[in-house]
mmCIF file of C-alpha atoms in Angstrom:
data_model
loop_
_atom_site.group_PDB
_atom_site.id
_atom_site.type_symbol
_atom_site.label_atom_id
_atom_site.label_comp_id
_atom_site.label_asym_id
_atom_site.label_seq_id
_atom_site.Cartn_x
_atom_site.Cartn_y
_atom_site.Cartn_z
ATOM 1 C CA MET A 1432 25.994 -55.126 52.243
ATOM 2 C CA THR A 1433 28.546 -57.646 50.178
ATOM 3 C CA HIS A 1434 29.987 -56.404 46.969
ATOM 4 C CA LEU A 1435 27.785 -58.285 45.143
ATOM 5 C CA GLN A 1436 25.142 -56.446 45.958
ATOM 6 C CA ARG A 1437 26.465 -53.515 46.143
ATOM 7 C CA LEU A 1438 27.167 -53.764 42.019
ATOM 8 C CA VAL A 1439 24.220 -54.958 41.898
ATOM 9 C CA ARG A 1440 22.504 -51.432 43.193
ATOM 10 C CA SER A 1441 24.493 -49.735 41.323
ATOM 11 C CA ALA A 1442 23.266 -51.644 38.312
ATOM 12 C CA LYS A 1443 20.140 -50.659 39.306
ATOM 13 C CA ALA A 1444 20.711 -46.754 38.996
ATOM 14 C CA PHE A 1445 22.664 -46.638 35.922
ATOM 15 C CA SER A 1446 20.018 -48.656 33.974
ATOM 16 C CA HIS A 1447 17.450 -46.026 35.697
ATOM 17 C CA ALA A 1448 19.430 -42.624 34.917
ATOM 18 C CA LEU A 1449 19.902 -43.947 31.655
ATOM 19 C CA THR A 1450 16.121 -45.031 31.314
ATOM 20 C CA ARG A 1451 15.453 -40.803 32.411
ATOM 21 C CA VAL A 1452 17.561 -39.472 30.268
ATOM 22 C CA SER A 1453 16.364 -41.888 26.701
ATOM 23 C CA SER A 1454 13.134 -40.922 27.370
ATOM 24 C CA LEU A 1455 13.637 -37.109 26.777
ATOM 25 C CA GLY A 1456 14.715 -38.282 23.794
ATOM 26 C CA SER A 1457 17.466 -38.029 21.271
ATOM 27 C CA THR A 1458 16.718 -34.644 19.875
ATOM 28 C CA PRO A 1459 16.769 -30.977 20.874
ATOM 29 C CA PRO A 1460 13.397 -30.159 21.757
ATOM 30 C CA PRO A 1461 11.068 -27.535 19.592
ATOM 31 C CA LYS A 1462 12.286 -24.282 18.986
ATOM 32 C CA PRO A 1463 9.315 -21.774 19.681
ATOM 33 C CA LYS A 1464 6.157 -20.742 17.521
ATOM 34 C CA LEU A 1465 7.620 -16.713 16.258
ATOM 35 C CA ALA A 1466 4.803 -15.221 15.036
ATOM 36 C CA PRO A 1467 3.709 -14.907 11.674
ATOM 37 C CA LYS A 1468 6.111 -11.872 9.783
ATOM 38 C CA PRO A 1469 4.584 -8.787 10.260
ATOM 39 C CA LYS A 1470 2.847 -7.269 6.529
ATOM 40 C CA LEU A 1471 3.446 -3.693 4.633
ATOM 41 C CA GLY A 1472 0.434 -1.844 3.471
ATOM 42 C CA LEU A 1473 0.708 0.485 1.528
ATOM 43 C CA ALA A 1474 -1.949 3.233 0.857
ATOM 44 C CA LEU A 1475 -1.445 5.631 -2.303
ATOM 45 C CA GLY A 1476 -4.372 8.335 -2.409
ATOM 46 C CA GLY A 1477 -5.173 10.575 -5.313
ATOM 47 C CA GLY A 1478 -4.284 14.040 -6.603
ATOM 48 C CA PHE A 1479 -4.157 13.965 -10.110
ATOM 49 C CA ALA A 1480 -0.620 14.338 -11.679
ATOM 50 C CA ARG A 1481 0.344 14.582 -8.401
ATOM 51 C CA GLY A 1482 0.053 11.270 -7.356
ATOM 52 C CA LEU A 1483 2.870 10.579 -9.415
ATOM 53 C CA SER A 1484 4.831 11.026 -6.163
ATOM 54 C CA HIS A 1485 3.618 7.938 -5.328
ATOM 55 C CA VAL A 1486 6.366 5.852 -7.869
ATOM 56 C CA GLY A 1487 9.066 8.019 -5.802
ATOM 57 C CA VAL A 1488 7.592 6.222 -3.000
ATOM 58 C CA LEU A 1489 8.010 2.892 -4.382
ATOM 59 C CA LYS A 1490 11.497 3.397 -5.729
ATOM 60 C CA VAL A 1491 12.860 4.067 -2.505
ATOM 61 C CA LEU A 1492 11.293 0.699 -1.291
ATOM 62 C CA GLU A 1493 13.050 -0.961 -4.209
ATOM 63 C CA GLU A 1494 15.789 0.134 -4.328
ATOM 64 C CA GLU A 1495 15.654 -0.790 -0.062
ATOM 65 C CA LYS A 1496 14.825 -3.838 -0.561
ATOM 66 C CA ILE A 1497 11.556 -3.730 1.827
ATOM 67 C CA ALA A 1498 8.913 -5.443 0.223
ATOM 68 C CA ILE A 1499 5.096 -4.680 0.200
ATOM 69 C CA ASP A 1500 2.576 -7.270 0.978
ATOM 70 C CA TYR A 1501 -0.649 -5.343 0.575
ATOM 71 C CA MET A 1502 -1.487 -2.649 -1.704
ATOM 72 C CA ALA A 1503 -4.800 -0.549 -1.633
ATOM 73 C CA GLY A 1504 -5.372 3.343 -4.367
ATOM 74 C CA THR A 1505 -7.858 6.189 -4.810
ATOM 75 C CA SER A 1506 -7.936 7.843 -7.515
ATOM 76 C CA VAL A 1507 -4.363 7.802 -9.727
ATOM 77 C CA GLY A 1508 -2.802 6.259 -6.093
ATOM 78 C CA SER A 1509 -5.281 2.883 -7.633
ATOM 79 C CA VAL A 1510 -4.090 3.274 -11.582
ATOM 80 C CA ILE A 1511 -0.238 4.021 -9.855
ATOM 81 C CA ALA A 1512 -0.988 0.475 -7.816
ATOM 82 C CA ALA A 1513 -2.756 -1.708 -9.669
ATOM 83 C CA ALA A 1514 0.498 -0.760 -12.511
ATOM 84 C CA PHE A 1515 2.751 -1.663 -9.622
ATOM 85 C CA CYS A 1516 0.837 -4.769 -8.013
ATOM 86 C CA SER A 1517 0.863 -6.163 -12.079
ATOM 87 C CA GLY A 1518 4.464 -6.605 -11.834
ATOM 88 C CA VAL A 1519 5.805 -2.991 -13.378
ATOM 89 C CA SER A 1520 8.704 -2.335 -11.215
ATOM 90 C CA ALA A 1521 9.278 1.546 -9.500
ATOM 91 C CA LYS A 1522 11.962 2.773 -12.519
ATOM 92 C CA GLU A 1523 9.222 1.098 -15.422
ATOM 93 C CA LEU A 1524 6.836 3.580 -13.883
ATOM 94 C CA GLU A 1525 8.809 6.327 -13.554
ATOM 95 C CA GLU A 1526 9.477 5.954 -17.741
ATOM 96 C CA ILE A 1527 5.752 6.050 -18.216
ATOM 97 C CA ALA A 1528 5.217 8.544 -16.142
ATOM 98 C CA LYS A 1529 8.037 11.092 -18.597
ATOM 99 C CA MET A 1530 5.306 10.126 -21.517
ATOM 100 C CA VAL A 1531 2.280 9.802 -19.706
ATOM 101 C CA ARG A 1532 -0.509 13.477 -20.394
ATOM 102 C CA PHE A 1533 -3.785 13.863 -19.806
ATOM 103 C CA ARG A 1534 -4.759 13.375 -23.420
ATOM 104 C CA ASP A 1535 -4.172 9.995 -23.221
ATOM 105 C CA PHE A 1536 -6.695 9.141 -20.336
ATOM 106 C CA ALA A 1537 -8.924 11.817 -20.947
ATOM 107 C CA ARG A 1538 -11.229 13.692 -23.336
ATOM 108 C CA TRP A 1539 -13.242 16.550 -23.061
ATOM 109 C CA THR A 1540 -17.067 16.296 -23.543
ATOM 110 C CA VAL A 1541 -20.092 17.973 -22.904
ATOM 111 C CA SER A 1542 -22.075 16.454 -20.981
ATOM 112 C CA ARG A 1543 -24.616 17.010 -17.434
ATOM 113 C CA TYR A 1544 -23.093 14.691 -15.350
ATOM 114 C CA GLY A 1545 -18.880 16.248 -16.153
ATOM 115 C CA ILE A 1546 -16.788 18.180 -19.034
ATOM 116 C CA CYS A 1547 -14.478 15.263 -18.900
ATOM 117 C CA ASN A 1548 -14.570 11.950 -19.640
ATOM 118 C CA ASN A 1549 -12.143 8.643 -18.670
ATOM 119 C CA ASP A 1550 -13.519 6.238 -21.050
ATOM 120 C CA ARG A 1551 -9.837 6.315 -23.015
ATOM 121 C CA MET A 1552 -8.753 4.580 -19.356
ATOM 122 C CA GLN A 1553 -10.222 1.731 -21.366
ATOM 123 C CA GLU A 1554 -6.991 1.859 -23.384
ATOM 124 C CA PHE A 1555 -4.661 3.477 -21.389
ATOM 125 C CA LEU A 1556 -4.819 0.384 -18.300
ATOM 126 C CA PRO A 1557 -4.210 -2.523 -20.296
ATOM 127 C CA ARG A 1558 -1.599 -0.431 -21.629
ATOM 128 C CA VAL A 1559 0.294 -0.022 -17.662
ATOM 129 C CA VAL A 1560 -1.559 -3.161 -16.167
ATOM 130 C CA LYS A 1561 0.023 -6.344 -17.169
ATOM 131 C CA VAL A 1562 -2.993 -8.552 -15.723
ATOM 132 C CA LYS A 1563 -6.776 -8.512 -16.272
ATOM 133 C CA THR A 1564 -8.685 -9.252 -12.607
ATOM 134 C CA PHE A 1565 -6.972 -8.549 -8.849
ATOM 135 C CA GLU A 1566 -7.367 -12.593 -8.950
ATOM 136 C CA GLU A 1567 -3.573 -12.107 -11.496
ATOM 137 C CA LEU A 1568 -1.945 -9.553 -9.223
ATOM 138 C CA LYS A 1569 0.783 -10.332 -7.681
ATOM 139 C CA ILE A 1570 0.568 -7.758 -4.567
ATOM 140 C CA PRO A 1571 -3.372 -8.205 -3.069
ATOM 141 C CA LEU A 1572 -4.637 -4.617 -4.040
ATOM 142 C CA ALA A 1573 -7.977 -2.636 -2.949
ATOM 143 C CA VAL A 1574 -9.156 0.474 -5.118
ATOM 144 C CA ALA A 1575 -11.428 2.840 -3.392
ATOM 145 C CA ALA A 1576 -14.358 4.110 -5.045
ATOM 146 C CA THR A 1577 -17.537 5.828 -3.666
ATOM 147 C CA ASP A 1578 -21.239 4.947 -4.367
ATOM 148 C CA PHE A 1579 -22.681 8.180 -6.360
ATOM 149 C CA VAL A 1580 -26.320 7.487 -4.185
ATOM 150 C CA THR A 1581 -25.449 6.286 -1.151
ATOM 151 C CA GLY A 1582 -22.111 8.223 -0.207
ATOM 152 C CA GLU A 1583 -20.604 4.588 0.866
ATOM 153 C CA PRO A 1584 -17.045 3.543 0.337
ATOM 154 C CA VAL A 1585 -16.641 0.880 -2.137
ATOM 155 C CA VAL A 1586 -13.942 -1.416 -1.841
ATOM 156 C CA PHE A 1587 -12.566 -3.763 -5.303
ATOM 157 C CA GLN A 1588 -10.514 -6.449 -4.628
ATOM 158 C CA SER A 1589 -11.868 -9.233 -7.160
ATOM 159 C CA GLY A 1590 -12.825 -8.999 -10.481
ATOM 160 C CA PRO A 1591 -11.531 -6.830 -13.081
ATOM 161 C CA ILE A 1592 -9.963 -4.363 -12.679
ATOM 162 C CA CYS A 1593 -9.840 -1.754 -15.074
ATOM 163 C CA ASP A 1594 -13.365 -0.392 -14.845
ATOM 164 C CA PRO A 1595 -12.922 -0.282 -10.254
ATOM 165 C CA VAL A 1596 -10.059 2.113 -11.443
ATOM 166 C CA ARG A 1597 -11.766 4.011 -13.676
ATOM 167 C CA ALA A 1598 -14.173 4.861 -10.758
ATOM 168 C CA SER A 1599 -11.597 5.416 -8.118
ATOM 169 C CA CYS A 1600 -10.171 8.518 -10.856
ATOM 170 C CA ALA A 1601 -14.531 9.517 -11.513
ATOM 171 C CA TYR A 1602 -13.580 13.197 -10.017
ATOM 172 C CA PRO A 1603 -16.684 14.677 -9.155
ATOM 173 C CA GLY A 1604 -17.912 18.097 -11.474
ATOM 174 C CA MET A 1605 -14.757 16.622 -13.983
ATOM 175 C CA PHE A 1606 -15.508 13.272 -15.058
ATOM 176 C CA ALA A 1607 -18.269 11.672 -15.439
ATOM 177 C CA PRO A 1608 -19.375 8.854 -12.415
ATOM 178 C CA VAL A 1609 -19.256 5.321 -13.782
ATOM 179 C CA GLN A 1610 -21.627 2.337 -13.287
ATOM 180 C CA VAL A 1611 -19.858 -1.188 -12.395
ATOM 181 C CA ALA A 1612 -22.125 -3.557 -11.704
ATOM 182 C CA GLY A 1613 -25.230 -1.670 -11.142
ATOM 183 C CA GLN A 1614 -23.853 0.969 -9.234
ATOM 184 C CA TRP A 1615 -23.068 4.789 -10.110
ATOM 185 C CA LEU A 1616 -19.430 5.291 -8.844
ATOM 186 C CA VAL A 1617 -17.779 8.548 -8.808
ATOM 187 C CA ASP A 1618 -13.600 9.063 -7.323
ATOM 188 C CA GLY A 1619 -13.259 7.147 -4.380
ATOM 189 C CA MET A 1620 -11.332 10.279 -2.195
ATOM 190 C CA LEU A 1621 -15.134 10.953 -0.812
ATOM 191 C CA GLY A 1622 -14.457 7.376 1.438
ATOM 192 C CA HIS A 1623 -11.172 6.822 1.928
ATOM 193 C CA ALA A 1624 -9.123 9.954 0.574
ATOM 194 C CA VAL A 1625 -6.089 7.713 1.553
ATOM 195 C CA PRO A 1626 -7.051 3.854 1.835
ATOM 196 C CA SER A 1627 -5.537 3.409 4.900
ATOM 197 C CA THR A 1628 -9.221 1.367 6.901
ATOM 198 C CA PRO A 1629 -9.420 -1.688 3.636
ATOM 199 C CA LEU A 1630 -5.724 -2.149 4.564
ATOM 200 C CA ARG A 1631 -6.078 -3.333 7.791
ATOM 201 C CA GLU A 1632 -9.140 -4.894 6.688
ATOM 202 C CA MET A 1633 -6.892 -6.791 4.368
ATOM 203 C CA GLY A 1634 -4.282 -7.643 7.043
ATOM 204 C CA ALA A 1635 -2.131 -5.083 6.872
ATOM 205 C CA ASP A 1636 -0.069 -4.990 10.179
ATOM 206 C CA TYR A 1637 1.792 -1.253 9.804
ATOM 207 C CA VAL A 1638 0.368 0.973 7.437
ATOM 208 C CA ILE A 1639 1.576 3.801 5.239
ATOM 209 C CA GLY A 1640 -0.108 6.483 3.805
ATOM 210 C CA VAL A 1641 0.432 8.759 1.276
ATOM 211 C CA TYR A 1642 -1.230 11.787 1.295
ATOM 212 C CA LEU A 1643 -0.933 14.386 -1.089
ATOM 213 C CA ASN A 1644 -1.657 17.891 0.839
ATOM 214 C CA ALA A 1645 -2.113 20.516 -1.819
ATOM 215 C CA HIS A 1646 -4.604 23.130 -2.494
ATOM 216 C CA TRP A 1647 -5.553 23.556 -5.725
ATOM 217 C CA VAL A 1648 -5.767 28.016 -5.782
ATOM 218 C CA GLN A 1649 -2.928 29.399 -4.249
ATOM 219 C CA LEU A 1650 -2.706 33.735 -4.118
ATOM 220 C CA ARG A 1651 -3.750 34.378 -7.169
ATOM 221 C CA GLY A 1652 -7.086 32.612 -6.805
ATOM 222 C CA PRO A 1653 -8.903 30.429 -9.318
ATOM 223 C CA ARG A 1654 -8.965 30.355 -12.958
ATOM 224 C CA HIS A 1655 -11.696 27.983 -13.771
ATOM 225 C CA LEU A 1656 -15.016 25.876 -12.207
ATOM 226 C CA PHE A 1657 -12.419 23.354 -11.931
ATOM 227 C CA ASP A 1658 -10.265 24.855 -9.435
ATOM 228 C CA VAL A 1659 -13.166 25.662 -7.205
ATOM 229 C CA ILE A 1660 -14.515 22.501 -7.437
ATOM 230 C CA GLY A 1661 -10.751 21.062 -6.448
ATOM 231 C CA GLN A 1662 -9.896 23.650 -3.684
ATOM 232 C CA CYS A 1663 -13.142 22.826 -2.295
ATOM 233 C CA PHE A 1664 -12.659 19.171 -1.776
ATOM 234 C CA SER A 1665 -8.867 19.519 -1.233
ATOM 235 C CA ILE A 1666 -10.124 21.556 2.296
ATOM 236 C CA ALA A 1667 -13.144 18.703 3.159
ATOM 237 C CA GLN A 1668 -10.328 16.365 2.786
ATOM 238 C CA ALA A 1669 -7.764 17.988 5.449
ATOM 239 C CA ARG A 1670 -10.357 18.438 7.393
ATOM 240 C CA MET A 1671 -11.688 14.813 7.077
ATOM 241 C CA SER A 1672 -8.099 13.751 7.791
ATOM 242 C CA ALA A 1673 -8.317 12.028 11.046
ATOM 243 C CA GLN A 1674 -10.719 9.558 9.703
ATOM 244 C CA TRP A 1675 -7.906 7.334 7.914
ATOM 245 C CA ARG A 1676 -4.452 8.262 10.268
ATOM 246 C CA LYS A 1677 -5.850 6.553 12.916
ATOM 247 C CA ASP A 1678 -5.330 3.520 10.649
ATOM 248 C CA ALA A 1679 -2.044 4.709 9.383
ATOM 249 C CA ASP A 1680 1.045 3.862 11.039
ATOM 250 C CA LEU A 1681 3.475 6.425 9.836
ATOM 251 C CA VAL A 1682 2.293 9.091 6.993
ATOM 252 C CA LEU A 1683 3.903 10.170 4.418
ATOM 253 C CA GLU A 1684 3.159 13.713 2.213
ATOM 254 C CA PRO A 1685 5.369 14.187 -0.397
ATOM 255 C CA ASN A 1686 5.383 18.418 -1.127
ATOM 256 C CA VAL A 1687 3.957 18.900 -4.081
ATOM 257 C CA ASP A 1688 2.954 22.238 -3.960
ATOM 258 C CA GLY A 1689 2.929 24.601 -6.583
ATOM 259 C CA PHE A 1690 2.051 20.993 -8.853
ATOM 260 C CA SER A 1691 -0.617 21.645 -10.650
ATOM 261 C CA TYR A 1692 -3.355 19.435 -11.529
ATOM 262 C CA ASP A 1693 -2.253 18.229 -14.906
ATOM 263 C CA GLY A 1694 1.915 19.218 -14.297
ATOM 264 C CA PHE A 1695 1.675 15.782 -15.791
ATOM 265 C CA ASP A 1696 5.401 17.337 -18.310
ATOM 266 C CA ARG A 1697 6.566 17.884 -14.354
ATOM 267 C CA SER A 1698 7.291 13.766 -13.593
ATOM 268 C CA ALA A 1699 10.123 14.081 -12.916
ATOM 269 C CA GLU A 1700 10.449 17.053 -9.525
ATOM 270 C CA LEU A 1701 7.254 14.949 -8.468
ATOM 271 C CA ILE A 1702 8.712 11.975 -8.367
ATOM 272 C CA ALA A 1703 11.782 12.813 -6.684
ATOM 273 C CA SER A 1704 9.480 15.109 -3.722
ATOM 274 C CA GLY A 1705 8.617 11.166 -3.343
ATOM 275 C CA GLU A 1706 11.568 9.933 -2.926
ATOM 276 C CA ARG A 1707 12.714 12.692 -0.749
ATOM 277 C CA ALA A 1708 9.702 11.879 1.641
ATOM 278 C CA MET A 1709 9.841 8.539 1.441
ATOM 279 C CA ARG A 1710 13.958 8.255 2.727
ATOM 280 C CA ALA A 1711 12.658 10.692 5.278
ATOM 281 C CA ALA A 1712 10.596 8.077 6.659
ATOM 282 C CA LEU A 1713 13.157 5.198 6.391
ATOM 283 C CA PRO A 1714 14.521 5.779 9.936
ATOM 284 C CA ALA A 1715 11.230 5.153 11.444
ATOM 285 C CA LEU A 1716 10.019 2.224 9.198
ATOM 286 C CA ARG A 1717 13.775 0.362 9.649
ATOM 287 C CA LYS A 1718 12.716 0.735 13.821
ATOM 288 C CA PHE A 1719 9.364 -1.266 13.288
ATOM 289 C CA LEU A 1720 11.271 -3.630 10.342
ATOM 290 C CA GLU A 1721 14.464 -4.605 12.529
ATOM 291 C CA GLY A 1722 11.717 -4.135 16.042
ATOM 292 C CA ASN A 1723 10.472 -7.220 14.765
ATOM 293 C CA SER A 1724 13.237 -8.762 13.930
ATOM 294 C CA ALA A 1725 15.156 -8.645 17.130
ATOM 295 C CA VAL A 1726 12.029 -9.820 18.375
ATOM 296 C CA GLU A 1727 12.303 -12.723 16.565
ATOM 297 C CA ASP A 1728 16.192 -13.769 17.323
ATOM 298 C CA GLU A 1729 16.105 -12.296 20.617
ATOM 299 C CA LEU A 1730 13.971 -15.513 20.723
ATOM 300 C CA LEU A 1731 15.806 -18.674 18.816
ATOM 301 C CA ALA A 1732 18.556 -17.305 20.959
ATOM 302 C CA LYS A 1733 17.362 -18.159 24.233
ATOM 303 C CA ALA A 1734 15.776 -21.426 22.196
ATOM 304 C CA ASP A 1735 19.354 -22.282 20.979
ATOM 305 C CA ALA A 1736 20.769 -21.399 24.881
ATOM 306 C CA LYS A 1737 17.856 -24.039 25.866
ATOM 307 C CA PRO A 1738 20.518 -27.640 27.381
ATOM 308 C CA HIS A 1739 19.114 -30.287 26.185
ATOM 309 C CA LEU A 1740 20.404 -34.101 26.541
ATOM 310 C CA THR A 1741 21.110 -36.717 24.415
ATOM 311 C CA ALA A 1742 20.541 -40.663 24.427
ATOM 312 C CA ALA A 1743 24.260 -42.689 24.681
#
């Protein structure tokens, strides 16, 4: 082989290699598509004044900068959730809790359907919820009520907020049923004591359920008819809790023993109880959040570590 032939052969080999590099592209390969960030849902159960514990839960999440993607509420849980989703901070809710009393949203009345009426909520809710409709909320919200005729759960996620929340708070025997869009509705605790299932249906990947498990009557016995009704529902809820627990990844049970249903004057203690419960559960929540973050970091690191060629 002559010297000229060797030069020609080398030039052809170099040209072939250059073409091969160019075909690989001059930019790095695309990074792998990561799964969407897991969505966190918070379900708040009922409990009258004891529901102020929910404010403590929200305080801790807010302080730890843990964002909530979806919320659902039953009874008092729906009031607090609606306010928070509308943009009211946990700190603001704490201030509101110091001032609110039973008379602010209920009045005693003579009726065949209940000994109280919650129509005062029509004035109370606009003061604590910054918007009028579900569509205007900053965080998607589900409000749970129960169809009085069929017994089926009813979940609201659109339209005006006020009446669905009133219905969710219509505790049987105490408050008269509330009519919404032709349906007679009562307290959501009969269908969703802790509304974890609606959060799953909304798309939540990880659900925190807050359950206020306290019997109405202690050893002293019942004081009046409402204690009898409340204790019966409390027993029933405890017996049926497996239904909502299956859709909750993390269950918080703030200690609300010894607090009466109308103990709004003990808001500081109730909020502190919610804070303690949420702080105790932070390691489990962080394990989930950081676990998903670690998986994403690992995928990105592997993508960055892959060698790639660039054209000269």
